[in-house]
PDB file of C-alpha atoms in Angstrom:
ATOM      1  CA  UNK A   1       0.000   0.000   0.000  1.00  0.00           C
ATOM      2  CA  UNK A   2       1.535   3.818  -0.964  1.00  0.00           C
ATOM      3  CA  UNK A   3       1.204   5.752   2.045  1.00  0.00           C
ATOM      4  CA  UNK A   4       1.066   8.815  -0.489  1.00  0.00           C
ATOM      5  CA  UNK A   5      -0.646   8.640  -3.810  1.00  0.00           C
ATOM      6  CA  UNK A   6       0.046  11.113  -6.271  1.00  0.00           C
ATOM      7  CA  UNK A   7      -2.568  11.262  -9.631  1.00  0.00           C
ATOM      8  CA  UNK A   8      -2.497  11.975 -12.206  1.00  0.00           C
ATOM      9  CA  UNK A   9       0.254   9.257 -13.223  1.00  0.00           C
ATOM     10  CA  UNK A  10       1.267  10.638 -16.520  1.00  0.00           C
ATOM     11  CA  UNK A  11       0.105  14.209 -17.827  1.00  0.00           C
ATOM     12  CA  UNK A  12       1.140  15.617 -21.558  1.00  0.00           C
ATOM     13  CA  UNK A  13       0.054  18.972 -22.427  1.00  0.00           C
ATOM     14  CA  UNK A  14       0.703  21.860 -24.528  1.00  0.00           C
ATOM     15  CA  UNK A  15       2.824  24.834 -23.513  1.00  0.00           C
ATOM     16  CA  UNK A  16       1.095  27.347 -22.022  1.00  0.00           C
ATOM     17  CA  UNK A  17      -1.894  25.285 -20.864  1.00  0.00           C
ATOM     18  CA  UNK A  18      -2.337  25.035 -16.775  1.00  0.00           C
ATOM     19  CA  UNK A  19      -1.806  21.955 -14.789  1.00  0.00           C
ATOM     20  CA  UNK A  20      -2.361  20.426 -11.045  1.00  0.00           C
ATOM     21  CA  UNK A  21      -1.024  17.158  -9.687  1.00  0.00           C
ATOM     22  CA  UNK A  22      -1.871  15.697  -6.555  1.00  0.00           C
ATOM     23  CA  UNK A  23      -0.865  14.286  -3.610  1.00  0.00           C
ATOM     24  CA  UNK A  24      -2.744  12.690  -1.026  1.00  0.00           C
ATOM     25  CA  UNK A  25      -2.797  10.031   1.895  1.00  0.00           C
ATOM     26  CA  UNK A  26      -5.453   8.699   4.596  1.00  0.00           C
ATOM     27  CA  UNK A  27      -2.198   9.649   7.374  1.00  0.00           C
ATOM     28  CA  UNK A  28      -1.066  13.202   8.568  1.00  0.00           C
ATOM     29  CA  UNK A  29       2.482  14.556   7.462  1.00  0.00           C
ATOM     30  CA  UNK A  30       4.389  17.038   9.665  1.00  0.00           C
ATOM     31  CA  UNK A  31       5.754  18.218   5.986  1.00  0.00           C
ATOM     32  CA  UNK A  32       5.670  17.870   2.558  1.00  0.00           C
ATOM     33  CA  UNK A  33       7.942  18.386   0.011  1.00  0.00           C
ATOM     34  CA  UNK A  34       7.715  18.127  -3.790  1.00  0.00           C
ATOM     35  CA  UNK A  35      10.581  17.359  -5.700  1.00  0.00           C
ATOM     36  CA  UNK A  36      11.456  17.332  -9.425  1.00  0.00           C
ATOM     37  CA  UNK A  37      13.309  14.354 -11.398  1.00  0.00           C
ATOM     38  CA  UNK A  38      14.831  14.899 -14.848  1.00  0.00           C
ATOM     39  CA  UNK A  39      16.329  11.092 -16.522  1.00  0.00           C
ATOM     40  CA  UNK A  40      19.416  10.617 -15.517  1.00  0.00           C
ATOM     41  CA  UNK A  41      19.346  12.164 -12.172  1.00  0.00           C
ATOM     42  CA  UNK A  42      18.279  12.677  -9.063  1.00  0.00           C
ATOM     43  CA  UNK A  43      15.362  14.230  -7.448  1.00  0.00           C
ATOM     44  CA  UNK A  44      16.041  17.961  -6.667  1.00  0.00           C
ATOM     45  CA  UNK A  45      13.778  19.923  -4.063  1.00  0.00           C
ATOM     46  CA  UNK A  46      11.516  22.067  -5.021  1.00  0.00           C
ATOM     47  CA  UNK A  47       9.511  23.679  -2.041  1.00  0.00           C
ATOM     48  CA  UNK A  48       8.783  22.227   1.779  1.00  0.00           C
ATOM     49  CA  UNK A  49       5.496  22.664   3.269  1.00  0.00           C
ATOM     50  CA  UNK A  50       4.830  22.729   6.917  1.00  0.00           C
ATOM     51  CA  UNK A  51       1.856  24.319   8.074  1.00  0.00           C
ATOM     52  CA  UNK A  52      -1.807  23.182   7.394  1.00  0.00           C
ATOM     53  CA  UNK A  53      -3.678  25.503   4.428  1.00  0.00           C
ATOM     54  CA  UNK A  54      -0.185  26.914   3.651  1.00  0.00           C
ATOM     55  CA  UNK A  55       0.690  28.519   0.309  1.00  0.00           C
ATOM     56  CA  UNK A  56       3.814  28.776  -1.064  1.00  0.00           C
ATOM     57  CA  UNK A  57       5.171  29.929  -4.834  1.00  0.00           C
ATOM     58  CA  UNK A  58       8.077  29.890  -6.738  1.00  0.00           C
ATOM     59  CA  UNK A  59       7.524  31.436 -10.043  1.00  0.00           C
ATOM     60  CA  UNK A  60       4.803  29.575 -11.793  1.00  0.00           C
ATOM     61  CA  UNK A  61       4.678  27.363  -9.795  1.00  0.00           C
ATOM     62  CA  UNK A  62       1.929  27.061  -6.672  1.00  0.00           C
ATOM     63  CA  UNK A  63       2.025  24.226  -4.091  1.00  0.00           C
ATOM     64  CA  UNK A  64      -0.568  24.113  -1.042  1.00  0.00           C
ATOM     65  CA  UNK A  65      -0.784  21.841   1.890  1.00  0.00           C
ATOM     66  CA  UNK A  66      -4.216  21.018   2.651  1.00  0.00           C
ATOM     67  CA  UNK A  67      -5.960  21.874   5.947  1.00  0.00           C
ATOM     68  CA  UNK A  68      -5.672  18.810   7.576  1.00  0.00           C
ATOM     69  CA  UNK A  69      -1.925  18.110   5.966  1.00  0.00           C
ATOM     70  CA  UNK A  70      -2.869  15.048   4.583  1.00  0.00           C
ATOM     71  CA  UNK A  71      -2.807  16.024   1.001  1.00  0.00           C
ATOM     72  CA  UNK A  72      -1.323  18.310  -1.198  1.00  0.00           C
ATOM     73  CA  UNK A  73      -1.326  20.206  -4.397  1.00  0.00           C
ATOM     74  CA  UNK A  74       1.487  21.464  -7.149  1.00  0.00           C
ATOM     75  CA  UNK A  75      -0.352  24.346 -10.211  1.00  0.00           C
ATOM     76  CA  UNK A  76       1.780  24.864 -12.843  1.00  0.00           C
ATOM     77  CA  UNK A  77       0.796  27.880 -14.491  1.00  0.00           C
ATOM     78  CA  UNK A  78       1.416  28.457 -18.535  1.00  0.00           C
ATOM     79  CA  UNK A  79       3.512  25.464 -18.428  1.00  0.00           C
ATOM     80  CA  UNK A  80       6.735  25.585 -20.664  1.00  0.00           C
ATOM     81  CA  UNK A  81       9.172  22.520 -22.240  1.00  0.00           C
ATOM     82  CA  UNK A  82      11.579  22.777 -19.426  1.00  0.00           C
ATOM     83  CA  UNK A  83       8.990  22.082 -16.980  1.00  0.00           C
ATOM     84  CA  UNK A  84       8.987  18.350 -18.307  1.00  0.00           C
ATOM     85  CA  UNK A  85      10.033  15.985 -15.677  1.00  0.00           C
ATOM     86  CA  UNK A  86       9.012  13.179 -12.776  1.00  0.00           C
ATOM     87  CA  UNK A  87       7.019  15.587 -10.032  1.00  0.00           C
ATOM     88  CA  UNK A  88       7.403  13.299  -6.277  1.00  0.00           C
ATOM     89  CA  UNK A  89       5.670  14.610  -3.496  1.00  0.00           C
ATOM     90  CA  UNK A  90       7.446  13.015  -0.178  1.00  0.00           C
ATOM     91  CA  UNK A  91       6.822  13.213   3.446  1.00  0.00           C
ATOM     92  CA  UNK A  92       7.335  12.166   7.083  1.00  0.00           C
ATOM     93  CA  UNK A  93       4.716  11.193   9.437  1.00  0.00           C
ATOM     94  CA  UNK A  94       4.555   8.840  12.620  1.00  0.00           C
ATOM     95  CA  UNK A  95       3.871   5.942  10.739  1.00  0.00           C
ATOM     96  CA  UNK A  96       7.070   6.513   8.215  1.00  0.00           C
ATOM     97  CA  UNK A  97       8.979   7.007  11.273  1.00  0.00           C
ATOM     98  CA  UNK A  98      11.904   9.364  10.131  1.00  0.00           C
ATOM     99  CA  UNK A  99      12.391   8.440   6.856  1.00  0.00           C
ATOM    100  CA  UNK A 100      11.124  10.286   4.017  1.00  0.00           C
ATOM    101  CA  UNK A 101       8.486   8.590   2.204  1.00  0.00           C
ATOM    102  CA  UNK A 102       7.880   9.502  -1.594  1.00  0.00           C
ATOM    103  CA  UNK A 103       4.801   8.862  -3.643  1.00  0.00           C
ATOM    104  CA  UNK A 104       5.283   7.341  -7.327  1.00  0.00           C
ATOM    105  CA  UNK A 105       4.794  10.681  -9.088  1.00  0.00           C
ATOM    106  CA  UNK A 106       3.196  12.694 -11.921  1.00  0.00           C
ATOM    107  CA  UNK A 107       5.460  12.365 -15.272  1.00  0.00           C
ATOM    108  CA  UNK A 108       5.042  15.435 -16.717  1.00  0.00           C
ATOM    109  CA  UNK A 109       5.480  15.911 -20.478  1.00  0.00           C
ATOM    110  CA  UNK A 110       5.371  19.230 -22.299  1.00  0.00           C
ATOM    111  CA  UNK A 111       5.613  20.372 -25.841  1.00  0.00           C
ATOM    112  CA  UNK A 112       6.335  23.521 -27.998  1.00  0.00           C
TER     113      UNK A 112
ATOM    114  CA  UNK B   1      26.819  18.694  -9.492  1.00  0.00           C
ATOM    115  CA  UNK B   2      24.743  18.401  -6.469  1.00  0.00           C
ATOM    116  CA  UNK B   3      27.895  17.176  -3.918  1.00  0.00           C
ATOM    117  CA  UNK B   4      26.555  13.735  -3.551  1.00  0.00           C
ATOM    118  CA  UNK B   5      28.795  11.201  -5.525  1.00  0.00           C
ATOM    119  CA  UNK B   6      27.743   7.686  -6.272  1.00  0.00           C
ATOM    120  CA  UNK B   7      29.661   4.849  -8.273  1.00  0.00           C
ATOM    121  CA  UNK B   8      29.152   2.940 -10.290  1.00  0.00           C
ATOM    122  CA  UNK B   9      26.875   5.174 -12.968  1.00  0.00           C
ATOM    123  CA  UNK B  10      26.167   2.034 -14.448  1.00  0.00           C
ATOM    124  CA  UNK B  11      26.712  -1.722 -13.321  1.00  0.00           C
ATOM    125  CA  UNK B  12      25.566  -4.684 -15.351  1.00  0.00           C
ATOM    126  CA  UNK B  13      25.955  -8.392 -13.541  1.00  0.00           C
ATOM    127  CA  UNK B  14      24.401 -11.393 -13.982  1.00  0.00           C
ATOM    128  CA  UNK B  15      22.051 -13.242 -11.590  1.00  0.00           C
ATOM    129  CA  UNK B  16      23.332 -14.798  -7.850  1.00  0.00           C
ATOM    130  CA  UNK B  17      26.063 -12.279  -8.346  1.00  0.00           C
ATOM    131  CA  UNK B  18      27.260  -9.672  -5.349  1.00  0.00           C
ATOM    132  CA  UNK B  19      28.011  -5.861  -6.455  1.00  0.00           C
ATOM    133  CA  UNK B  20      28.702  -3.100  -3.932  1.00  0.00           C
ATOM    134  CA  UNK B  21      27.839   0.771  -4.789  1.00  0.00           C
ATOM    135  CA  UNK B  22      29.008   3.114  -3.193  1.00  0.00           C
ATOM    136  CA  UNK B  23      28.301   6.910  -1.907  1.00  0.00           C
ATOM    137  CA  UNK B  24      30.046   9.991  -1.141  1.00  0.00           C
ATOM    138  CA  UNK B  25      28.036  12.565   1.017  1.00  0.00           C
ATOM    139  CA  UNK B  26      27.572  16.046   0.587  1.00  0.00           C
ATOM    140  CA  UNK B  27      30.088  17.971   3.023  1.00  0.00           C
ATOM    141  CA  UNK B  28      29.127  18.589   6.027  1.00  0.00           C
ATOM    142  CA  UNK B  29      26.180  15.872   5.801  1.00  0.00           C
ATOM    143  CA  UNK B  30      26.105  13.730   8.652  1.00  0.00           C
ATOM    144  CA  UNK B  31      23.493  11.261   7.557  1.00  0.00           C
ATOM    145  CA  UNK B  32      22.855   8.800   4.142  1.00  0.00           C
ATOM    146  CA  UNK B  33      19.725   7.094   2.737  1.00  0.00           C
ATOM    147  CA  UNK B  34      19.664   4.337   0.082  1.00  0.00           C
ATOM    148  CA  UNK B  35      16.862   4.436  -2.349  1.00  0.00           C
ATOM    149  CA  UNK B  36      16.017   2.255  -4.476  1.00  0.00           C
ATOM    150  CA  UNK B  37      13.741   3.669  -8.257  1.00  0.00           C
ATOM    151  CA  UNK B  38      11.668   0.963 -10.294  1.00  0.00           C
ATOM    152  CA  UNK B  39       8.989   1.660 -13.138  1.00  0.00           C
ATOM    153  CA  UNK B  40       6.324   0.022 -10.944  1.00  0.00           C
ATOM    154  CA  UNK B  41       7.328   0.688  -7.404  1.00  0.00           C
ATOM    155  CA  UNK B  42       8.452   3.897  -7.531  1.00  0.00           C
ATOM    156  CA  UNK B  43      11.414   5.099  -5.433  1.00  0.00           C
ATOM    157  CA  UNK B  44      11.769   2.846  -2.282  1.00  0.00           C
ATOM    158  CA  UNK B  45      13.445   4.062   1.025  1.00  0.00           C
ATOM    159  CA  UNK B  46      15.934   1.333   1.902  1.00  0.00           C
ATOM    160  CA  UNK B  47      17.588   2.182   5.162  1.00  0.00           C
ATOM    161  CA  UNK B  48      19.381   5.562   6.274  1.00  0.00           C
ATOM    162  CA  UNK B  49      22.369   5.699   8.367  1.00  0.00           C
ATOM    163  CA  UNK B  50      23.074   9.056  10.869  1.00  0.00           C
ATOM    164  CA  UNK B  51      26.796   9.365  11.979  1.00  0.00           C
ATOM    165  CA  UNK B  52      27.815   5.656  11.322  1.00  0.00           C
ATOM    166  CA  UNK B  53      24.611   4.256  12.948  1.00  0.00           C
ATOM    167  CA  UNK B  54      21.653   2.857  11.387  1.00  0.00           C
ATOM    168  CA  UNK B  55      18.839   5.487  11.613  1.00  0.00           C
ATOM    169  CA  UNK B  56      15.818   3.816  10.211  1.00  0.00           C
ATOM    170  CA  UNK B  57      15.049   0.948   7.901  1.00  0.00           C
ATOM    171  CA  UNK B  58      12.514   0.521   5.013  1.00  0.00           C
ATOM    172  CA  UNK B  59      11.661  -2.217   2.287  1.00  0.00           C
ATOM    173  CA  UNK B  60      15.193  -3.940   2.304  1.00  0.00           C
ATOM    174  CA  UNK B  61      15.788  -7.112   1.281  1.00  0.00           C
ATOM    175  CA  UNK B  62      17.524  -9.295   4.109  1.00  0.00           C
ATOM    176  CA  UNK B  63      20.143  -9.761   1.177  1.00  0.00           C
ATOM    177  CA  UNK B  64      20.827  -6.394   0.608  1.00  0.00           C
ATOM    178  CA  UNK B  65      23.324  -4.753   3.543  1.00  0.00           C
ATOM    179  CA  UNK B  66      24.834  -1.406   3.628  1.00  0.00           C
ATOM    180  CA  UNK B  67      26.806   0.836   6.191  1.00  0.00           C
ATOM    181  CA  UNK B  68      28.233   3.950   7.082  1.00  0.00           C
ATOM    182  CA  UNK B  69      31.817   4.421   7.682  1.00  0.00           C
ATOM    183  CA  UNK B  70      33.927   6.631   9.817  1.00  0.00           C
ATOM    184  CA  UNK B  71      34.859   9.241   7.036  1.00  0.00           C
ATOM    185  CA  UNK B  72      30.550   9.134   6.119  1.00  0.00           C
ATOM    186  CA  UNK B  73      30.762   7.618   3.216  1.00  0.00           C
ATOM    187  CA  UNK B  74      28.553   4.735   2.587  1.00  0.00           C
ATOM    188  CA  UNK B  75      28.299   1.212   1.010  1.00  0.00           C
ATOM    189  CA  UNK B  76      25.424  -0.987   0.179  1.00  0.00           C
ATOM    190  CA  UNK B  77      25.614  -4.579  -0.580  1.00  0.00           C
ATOM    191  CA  UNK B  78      23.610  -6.686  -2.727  1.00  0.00           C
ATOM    192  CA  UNK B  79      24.028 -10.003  -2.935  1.00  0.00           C
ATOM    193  CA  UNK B  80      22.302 -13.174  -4.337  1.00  0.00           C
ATOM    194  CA  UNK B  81      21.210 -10.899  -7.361  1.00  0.00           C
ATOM    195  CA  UNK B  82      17.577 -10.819  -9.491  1.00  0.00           C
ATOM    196  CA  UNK B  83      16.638 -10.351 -12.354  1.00  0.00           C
ATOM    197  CA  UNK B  84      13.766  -8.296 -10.407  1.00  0.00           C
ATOM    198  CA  UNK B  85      16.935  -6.185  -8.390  1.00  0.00           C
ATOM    199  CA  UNK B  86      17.374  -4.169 -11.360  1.00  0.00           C
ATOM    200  CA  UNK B  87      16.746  -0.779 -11.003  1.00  0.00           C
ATOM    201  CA  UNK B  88      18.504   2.600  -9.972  1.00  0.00           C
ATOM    202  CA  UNK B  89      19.962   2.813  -6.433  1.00  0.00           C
ATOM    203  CA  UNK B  90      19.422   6.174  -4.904  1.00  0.00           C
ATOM    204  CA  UNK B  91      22.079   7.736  -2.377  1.00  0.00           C
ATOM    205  CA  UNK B  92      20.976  10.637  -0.660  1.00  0.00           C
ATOM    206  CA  UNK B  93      22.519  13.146   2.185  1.00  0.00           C
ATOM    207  CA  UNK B  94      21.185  15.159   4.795  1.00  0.00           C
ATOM    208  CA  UNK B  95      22.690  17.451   7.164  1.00  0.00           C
ATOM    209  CA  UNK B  96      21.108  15.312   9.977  1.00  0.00           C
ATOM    210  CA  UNK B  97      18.729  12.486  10.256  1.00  0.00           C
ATOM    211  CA  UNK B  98      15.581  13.779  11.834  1.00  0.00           C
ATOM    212  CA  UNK B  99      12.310  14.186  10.317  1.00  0.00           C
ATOM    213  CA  UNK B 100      11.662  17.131   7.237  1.00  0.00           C
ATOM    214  CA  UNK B 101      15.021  17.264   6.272  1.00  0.00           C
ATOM    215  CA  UNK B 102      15.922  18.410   2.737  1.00  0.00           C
ATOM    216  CA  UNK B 103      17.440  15.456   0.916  1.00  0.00           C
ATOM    217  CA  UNK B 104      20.055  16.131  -1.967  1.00  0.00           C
ATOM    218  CA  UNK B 105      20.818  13.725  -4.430  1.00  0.00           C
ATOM    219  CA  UNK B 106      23.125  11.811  -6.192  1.00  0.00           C
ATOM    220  CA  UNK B 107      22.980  10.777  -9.610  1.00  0.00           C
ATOM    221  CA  UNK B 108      22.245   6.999  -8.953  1.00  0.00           C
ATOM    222  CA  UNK B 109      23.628   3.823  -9.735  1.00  0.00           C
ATOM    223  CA  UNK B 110      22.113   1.827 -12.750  1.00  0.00           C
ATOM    224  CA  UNK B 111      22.113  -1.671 -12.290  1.00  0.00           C
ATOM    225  CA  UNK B 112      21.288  -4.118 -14.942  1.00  0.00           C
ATOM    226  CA  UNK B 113      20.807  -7.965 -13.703  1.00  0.00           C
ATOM    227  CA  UNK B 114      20.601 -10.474 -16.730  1.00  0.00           C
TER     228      UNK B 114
END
């Protein structure tokens, strides 16, 4: 059983259209963090979210931990070709004891 | 270059065989995690080490073994190969081993079991 479960599995889009992926899980995180994964290398962080109903943005790019922290949310607005890449939300909670646990991910696909 | 150095890039071997990879920390990270990536799983947390001691442990195989050794650099073992062990190996650093840490990665280790 994934403790987190990230939809939609595979996304391909135009640029400039909008996207969301998700993130969610029946247990409560302390934090979240969404990380991005180009072939060939590793996962690189993106944001950390800690607090409940928190917002934060870098660029075009919107992530929000829901009320409850037991899901989340990445927006991608007017998305572009370098945006393409493996999105993995990730998290620690009592049950994942102090490891960080990562979901399977969105694969993200966009073209010119 | 994100400071974390793994070796082998690539590894091919053949089943029942044993291969070690291996994983320099960032500097100035005190604790490693093994991952391990697969089409259908997804990337696995295998065990994390903090300091030289074992920290936490996740979906590994009683075959698979790894440490952590007094200069932080860290080892894992696989032995008694697969053909389902192939996949990339994930090594990972953190400046210390609690909870909401931010992980930086290596580039992984490919291996190939035929």
């Amino acid at each position: 059983t994934q403790l987190l479960e990230q939809s939609p599995q595979f996304l391909s889009i135009q640029e400039g259209e909008n996207l969301t992926v998700y993130c969610n899980s029946s247990s409560v995180f302390s934090s979240l963090q969404w990380y991005r994964q180009e072939p060939g290398e590793g996962p690189v962080l993106l944001v950390t979210v800690v607090t409940g109903g928190e917002v934060k943005k870098l660029k075009r790019l919107t992530f929000q931990f829901g009320d409850a922290r037991k899901d989340s949310s990445l927006h991608i607005t007017a998305a572009q070709p370098g945006d393409t890449g493996l999105y993995l939300c990730a998290g620690t909670s009592n049950q994942a004891g102090t490891a960080l646990i990562f979901g399977k991910g969105t694969t993200l696909s966009v073209s010119s | 270059d994100s400071g974390v150095t793994q070796t082998p890039k690539h590894l091919i071997t053949a089943t029942g065989q044993r291969v070690t990879l291996r994983c320099s920390p960032r500097s100035g990270d005190l604790s490693v995690y093994w991952y391990q990536q697969s089409l259908d799983q997804g990337l696995q947390f295998l065990i994390q080490y903090y300091n030289g001691e074992e920290r936490a442990k996740g979906n590994i195989l009683e075959r698979f073994s790894a440490q952590q050794f007094p200069d932080l650099h860290s080892e894992l073992n696989l032995s008694s190969l697969e053909l389902g062990d192939s996949a990339l190996y994930f090594c990972a650093s953190s400046v210390t081993g609690a909870g909401a840490n931010v992980l930086t990665f290596g580039a992984g280790s490919r291996l190939t079991v035929l």
